[in-house]
Coordinates of C-alpha atoms in Angstrom, one line a residue:
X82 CA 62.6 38.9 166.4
X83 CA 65.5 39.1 168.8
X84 CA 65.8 42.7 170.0
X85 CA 69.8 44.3 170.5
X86 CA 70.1 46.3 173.1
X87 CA 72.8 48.5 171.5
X88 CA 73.0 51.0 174.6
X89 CA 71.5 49.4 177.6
X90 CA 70.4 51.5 180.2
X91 CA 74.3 51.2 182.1
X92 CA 76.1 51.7 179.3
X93 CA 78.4 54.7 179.0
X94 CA 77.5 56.4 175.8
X95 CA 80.4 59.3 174.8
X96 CA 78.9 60.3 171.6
X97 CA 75.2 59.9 171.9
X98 CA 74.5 62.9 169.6
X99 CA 77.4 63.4 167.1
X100 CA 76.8 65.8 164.7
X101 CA 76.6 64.7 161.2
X102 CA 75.1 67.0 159.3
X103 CA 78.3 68.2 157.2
X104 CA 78.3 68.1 153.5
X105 CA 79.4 64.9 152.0
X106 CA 81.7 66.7 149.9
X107 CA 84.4 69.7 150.9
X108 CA 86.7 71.7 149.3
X109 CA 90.0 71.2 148.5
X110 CA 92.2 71.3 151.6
X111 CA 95.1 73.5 151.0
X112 CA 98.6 72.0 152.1
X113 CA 101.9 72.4 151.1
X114 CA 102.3 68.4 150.9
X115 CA 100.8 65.5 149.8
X116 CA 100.7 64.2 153.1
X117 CA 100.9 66.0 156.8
X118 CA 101.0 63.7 159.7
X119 CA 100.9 64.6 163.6
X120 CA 102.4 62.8 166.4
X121 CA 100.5 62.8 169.5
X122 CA 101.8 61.0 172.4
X123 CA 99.6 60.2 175.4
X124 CA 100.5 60.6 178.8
X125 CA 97.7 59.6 180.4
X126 CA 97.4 58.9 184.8
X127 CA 95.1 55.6 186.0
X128 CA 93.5 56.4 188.6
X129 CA 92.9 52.4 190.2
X130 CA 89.4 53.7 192.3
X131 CA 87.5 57.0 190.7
X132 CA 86.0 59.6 193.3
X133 CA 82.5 60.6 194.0
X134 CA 81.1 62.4 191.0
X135 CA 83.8 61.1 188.3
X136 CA 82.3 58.5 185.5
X137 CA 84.5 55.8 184.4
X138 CA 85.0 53.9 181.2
X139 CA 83.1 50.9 180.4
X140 CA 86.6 48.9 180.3
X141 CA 89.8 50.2 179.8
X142 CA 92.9 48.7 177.3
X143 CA 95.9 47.2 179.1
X144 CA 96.6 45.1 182.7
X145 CA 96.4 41.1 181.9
X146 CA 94.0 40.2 179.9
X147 CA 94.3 43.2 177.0
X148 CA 91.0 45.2 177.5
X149 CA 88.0 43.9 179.7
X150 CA 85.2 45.5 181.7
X151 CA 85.4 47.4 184.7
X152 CA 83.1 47.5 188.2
X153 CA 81.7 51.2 188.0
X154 CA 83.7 53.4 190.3
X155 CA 86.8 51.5 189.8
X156 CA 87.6 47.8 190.7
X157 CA 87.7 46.8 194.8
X158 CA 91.0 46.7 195.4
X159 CA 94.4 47.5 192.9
X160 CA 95.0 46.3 189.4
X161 CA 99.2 46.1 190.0
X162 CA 99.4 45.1 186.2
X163 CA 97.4 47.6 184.8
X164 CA 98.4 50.6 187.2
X165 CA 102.0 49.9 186.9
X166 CA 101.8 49.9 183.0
X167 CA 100.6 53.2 182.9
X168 CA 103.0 54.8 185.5
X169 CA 105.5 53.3 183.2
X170 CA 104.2 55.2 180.5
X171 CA 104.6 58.7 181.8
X172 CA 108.3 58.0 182.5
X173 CA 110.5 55.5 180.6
X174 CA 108.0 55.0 178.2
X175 CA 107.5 58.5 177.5
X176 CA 110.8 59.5 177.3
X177 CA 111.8 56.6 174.9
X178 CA 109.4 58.1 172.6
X179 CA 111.0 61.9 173.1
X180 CA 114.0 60.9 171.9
X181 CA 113.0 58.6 169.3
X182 CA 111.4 61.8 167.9
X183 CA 113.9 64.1 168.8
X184 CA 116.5 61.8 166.8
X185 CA 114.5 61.9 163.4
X186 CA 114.3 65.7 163.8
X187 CA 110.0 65.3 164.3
X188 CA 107.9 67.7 166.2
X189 CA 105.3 66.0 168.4
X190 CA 102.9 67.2 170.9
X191 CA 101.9 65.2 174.3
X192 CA 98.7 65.5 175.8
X193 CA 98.9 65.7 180.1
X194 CA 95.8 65.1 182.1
X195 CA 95.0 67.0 185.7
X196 CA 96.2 64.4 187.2
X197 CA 99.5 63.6 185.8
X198 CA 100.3 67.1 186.1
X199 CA 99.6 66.6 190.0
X200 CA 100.8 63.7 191.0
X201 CA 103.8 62.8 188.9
X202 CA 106.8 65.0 190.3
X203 CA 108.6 66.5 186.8
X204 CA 106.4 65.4 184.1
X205 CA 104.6 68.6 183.4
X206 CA 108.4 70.5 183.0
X207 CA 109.8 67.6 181.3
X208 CA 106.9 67.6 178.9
X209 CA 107.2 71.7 178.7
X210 CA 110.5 71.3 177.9
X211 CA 110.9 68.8 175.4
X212 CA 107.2 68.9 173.6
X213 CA 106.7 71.2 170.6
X214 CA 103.1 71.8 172.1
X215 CA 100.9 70.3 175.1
X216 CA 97.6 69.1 174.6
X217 CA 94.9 69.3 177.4
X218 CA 93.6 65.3 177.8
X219 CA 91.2 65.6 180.6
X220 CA 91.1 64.5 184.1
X221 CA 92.9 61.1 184.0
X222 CA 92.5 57.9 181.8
X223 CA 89.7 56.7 183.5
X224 CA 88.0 59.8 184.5
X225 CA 86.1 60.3 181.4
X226 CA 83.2 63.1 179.8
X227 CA 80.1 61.2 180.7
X228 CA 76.3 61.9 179.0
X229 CA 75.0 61.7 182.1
X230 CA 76.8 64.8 183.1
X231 CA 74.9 68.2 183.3
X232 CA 76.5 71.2 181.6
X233 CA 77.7 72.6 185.1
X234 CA 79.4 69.7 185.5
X235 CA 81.0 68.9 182.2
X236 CA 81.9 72.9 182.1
X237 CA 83.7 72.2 185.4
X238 CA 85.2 69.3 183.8
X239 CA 86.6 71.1 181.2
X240 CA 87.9 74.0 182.5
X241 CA 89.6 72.6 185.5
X242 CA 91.3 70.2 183.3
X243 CA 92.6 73.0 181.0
X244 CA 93.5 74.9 184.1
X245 CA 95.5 72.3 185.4
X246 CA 97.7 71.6 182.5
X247 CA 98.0 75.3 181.8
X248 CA 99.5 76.2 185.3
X249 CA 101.6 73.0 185.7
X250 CA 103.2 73.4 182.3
X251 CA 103.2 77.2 181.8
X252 CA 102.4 76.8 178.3
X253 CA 99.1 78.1 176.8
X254 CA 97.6 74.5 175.6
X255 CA 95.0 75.1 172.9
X256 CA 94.4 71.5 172.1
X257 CA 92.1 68.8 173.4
X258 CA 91.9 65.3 173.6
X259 CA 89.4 63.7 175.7
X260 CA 90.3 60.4 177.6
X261 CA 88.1 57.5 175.4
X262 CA 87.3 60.3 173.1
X263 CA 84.7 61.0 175.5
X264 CA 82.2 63.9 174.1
X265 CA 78.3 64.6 174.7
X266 CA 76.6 66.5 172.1
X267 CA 77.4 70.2 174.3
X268 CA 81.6 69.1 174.6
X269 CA 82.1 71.4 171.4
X270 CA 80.9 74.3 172.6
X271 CA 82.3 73.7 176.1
X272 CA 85.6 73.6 174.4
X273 CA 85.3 76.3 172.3
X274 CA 84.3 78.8 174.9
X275 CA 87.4 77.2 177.2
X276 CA 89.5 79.2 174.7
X277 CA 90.4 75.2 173.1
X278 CA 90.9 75.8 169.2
X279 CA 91.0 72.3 168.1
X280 CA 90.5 68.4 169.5
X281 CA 91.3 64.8 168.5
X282 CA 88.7 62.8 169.4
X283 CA 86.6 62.4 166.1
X284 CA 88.3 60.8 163.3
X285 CA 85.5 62.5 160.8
X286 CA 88.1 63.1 157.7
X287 CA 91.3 62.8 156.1
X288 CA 92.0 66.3 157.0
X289 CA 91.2 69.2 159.0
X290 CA 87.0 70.1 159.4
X291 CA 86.6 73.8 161.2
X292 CA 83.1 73.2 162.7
X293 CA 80.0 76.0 162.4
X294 CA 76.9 76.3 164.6
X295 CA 77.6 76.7 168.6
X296 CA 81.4 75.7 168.7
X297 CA 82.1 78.0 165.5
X298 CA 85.8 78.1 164.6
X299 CA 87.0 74.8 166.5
X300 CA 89.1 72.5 164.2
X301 CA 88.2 68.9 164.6
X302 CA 92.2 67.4 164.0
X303 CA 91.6 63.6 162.9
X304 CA 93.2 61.4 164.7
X305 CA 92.3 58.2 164.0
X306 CA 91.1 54.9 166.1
X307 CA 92.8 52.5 163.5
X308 CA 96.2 53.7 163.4
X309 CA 96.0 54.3 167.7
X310 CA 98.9 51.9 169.2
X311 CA 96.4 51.4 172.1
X312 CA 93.7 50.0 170.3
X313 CA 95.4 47.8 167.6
X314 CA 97.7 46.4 170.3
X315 CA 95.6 45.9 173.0
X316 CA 91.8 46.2 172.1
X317 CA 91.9 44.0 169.1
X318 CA 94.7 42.3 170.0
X319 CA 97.6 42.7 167.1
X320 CA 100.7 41.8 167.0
X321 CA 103.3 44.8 166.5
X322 CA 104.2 43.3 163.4
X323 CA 101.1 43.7 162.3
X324 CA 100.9 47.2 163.5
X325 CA 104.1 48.4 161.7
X326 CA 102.5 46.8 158.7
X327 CA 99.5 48.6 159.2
X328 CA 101.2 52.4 159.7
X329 CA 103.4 51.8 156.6
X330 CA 100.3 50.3 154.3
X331 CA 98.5 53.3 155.5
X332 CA 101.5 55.9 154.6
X333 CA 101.6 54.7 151.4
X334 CA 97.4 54.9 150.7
X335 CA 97.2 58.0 151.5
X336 CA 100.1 59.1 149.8
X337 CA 97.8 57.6 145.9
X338 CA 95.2 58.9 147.2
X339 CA 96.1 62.6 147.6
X340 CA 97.2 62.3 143.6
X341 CA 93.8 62.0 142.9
X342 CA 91.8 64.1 145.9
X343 CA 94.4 66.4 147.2
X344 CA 96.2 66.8 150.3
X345 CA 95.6 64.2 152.9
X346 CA 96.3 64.5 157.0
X347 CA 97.5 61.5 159.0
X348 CA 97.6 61.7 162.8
X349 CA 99.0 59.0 164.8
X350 CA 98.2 58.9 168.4
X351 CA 100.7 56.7 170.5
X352 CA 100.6 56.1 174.4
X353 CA 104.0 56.0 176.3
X354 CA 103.0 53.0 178.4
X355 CA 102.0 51.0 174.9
X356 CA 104.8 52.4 172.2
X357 CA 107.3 53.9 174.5
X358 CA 107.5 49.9 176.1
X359 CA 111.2 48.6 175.0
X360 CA 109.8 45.8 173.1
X361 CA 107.5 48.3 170.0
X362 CA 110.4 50.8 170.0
X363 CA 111.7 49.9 166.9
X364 CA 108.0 50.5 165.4
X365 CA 108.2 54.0 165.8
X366 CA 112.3 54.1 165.4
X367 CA 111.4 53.1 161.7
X368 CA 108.1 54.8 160.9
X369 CA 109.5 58.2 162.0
X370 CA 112.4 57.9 160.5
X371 CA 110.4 56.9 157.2
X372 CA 108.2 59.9 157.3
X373 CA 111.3 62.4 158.0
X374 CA 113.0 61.0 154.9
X375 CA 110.1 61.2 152.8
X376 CA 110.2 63.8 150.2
X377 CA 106.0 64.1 150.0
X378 CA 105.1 64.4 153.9
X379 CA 105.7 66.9 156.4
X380 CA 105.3 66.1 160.1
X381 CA 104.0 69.3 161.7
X382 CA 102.3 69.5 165.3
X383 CA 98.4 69.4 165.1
X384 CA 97.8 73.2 165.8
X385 CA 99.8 74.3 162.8
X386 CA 97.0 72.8 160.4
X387 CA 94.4 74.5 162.1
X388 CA 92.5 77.7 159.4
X389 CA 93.8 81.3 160.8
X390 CA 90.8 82.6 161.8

């Protein structure tokens, strides 16, 4: 018998102990629609070369060559492609994407990470200003929550990303979404005592789950990895045909399907540097304006479906 090594000893491993001990079957979720969706647009800095201490994704989407490993610490010297991409994103692209949303009449949030808010002059007030909520997103794109972490460290982590985006922006961010959806099995609790009341990274439902046990009260907001521009673009390689296809066939599913189980929650997490890029603006010129016209979806920003406590 040929052996797999599912997660060889280098691997980076962001989930390695996700909880899944919650029933098989909830109640009702109370909405007033058939269908709430979220817009969440990333805004996420490459660093090219990580510092000391800072773990790195295993490969990271975008640069020639669509998504492809990385040297650990960062590659030897600068990805132009793949840097300049991103940098695009938390301008133009960005932008584009603001006033796509602002022209349909749709609330979105944007998610900053420490280092965007650092070292891109204006973003943090431009996002403050034009962003019906900002969303804490870690470090930087390729500065990741890593399992080999200790809780000091991922604590740190935490908190000095929250800090960050909470100074530059002057806005009280609540939300979290790691970079990779990075997580070890403590990065609930960490975020729930951060004063965080809900995060992105698991897609574990069709609608809100409040969690129990040590991270008590903290909303897990579904954003899933199937309808992410990033990863249908760039990690499997689609066409944006395909994607539009995708968003629409998707719209329209769960729309049945809440007939028959109830209310149904939709979040779609787009990237300036991947949507926001000239050439896939009409994908979410059309979608949005789809959703604002339809009469059984509201578009709300992810905190306003998280339970009062």
């Amino acid at each position: 018998m040929t052996h797999i090594a599912i997660n060889p000893s280098d691997a980076t491993v962001f989930a390695p102990t996700l909880p899944s001990g919650y029933d098989t079957h909830r109640e009702p979720w109370d909405a007033p629609a058939p269908l709430t969706v979220s817009v969440l647009l990333h805004a996420p800095y490459y660093l090219d070369v990580n510092l000391e201490g800072q773990y790195r994704a295993a490969s990271m989407p975008g640069g020639v060559g669509g998504s492809y490993p990385e040297p650990k610490g960062g590659p030897e010297r600068g990805q132009v492609a793949k840097v300049s991409q991103y940098e695009f994103g938390l301008t133009n692209g960005l932008d584009r994407l603001l006033r796509t949303a602002d022209r349909h009449g749709v609330p979105v949030a944007v998610a900053l990470d420490a280092y965007g808010c650092r070292e891109v002059p204006g973003l943090a007030r431009r996002v403050a200003r034009a962003a019906g909520e900002v969303v804490v997103r870690g470090e930087a794109a390729t500065s990741v929550i890593d399992a080999q972490m200790s809780e000091a460290e991922e604590r740190d982590y935490v908190e000095r990303s929250v800090d960050a985006v909470r100074a530059a922006t002057g806005v009280e961010a609540t939300g979290w979404f790691g970079p990779e959806r990075g997580c070890t099995d403590r990065t609930t609790q960490v975020l729930r005592e951060s004063g965080i009341t809900w995060f992105g990274d698991w897609s574990v439902d069709e609608r809100p789950v409040v969690l129990d046990g040590p991270a008590a009260g903290l909303c897990a907001v579904p954003f899933s990895l199937d309808t992410e521009d990033s990863f249908q673009l760039y990690v499997r390689g689609g066409t944006f045909q395909d994607y539009e296809q995708l968003l629409n066939d998707t719209v329209d599913q769960l729309l049945a399907d809440a007939a028959v189980v109830g209310p149904r929650f939709l979040g779609l997490s787009w990237a300036g540097w991947v949507l926001g890029q000239a050439c896939y603006a009409d994908v979410a010129e059309r979608l949005l304006a789809r959703l604002a016209a339809e009469p059984d979806v509201r578009v709300v920003l992810p905190s306003q479906v998280v339970p009062a406590a």
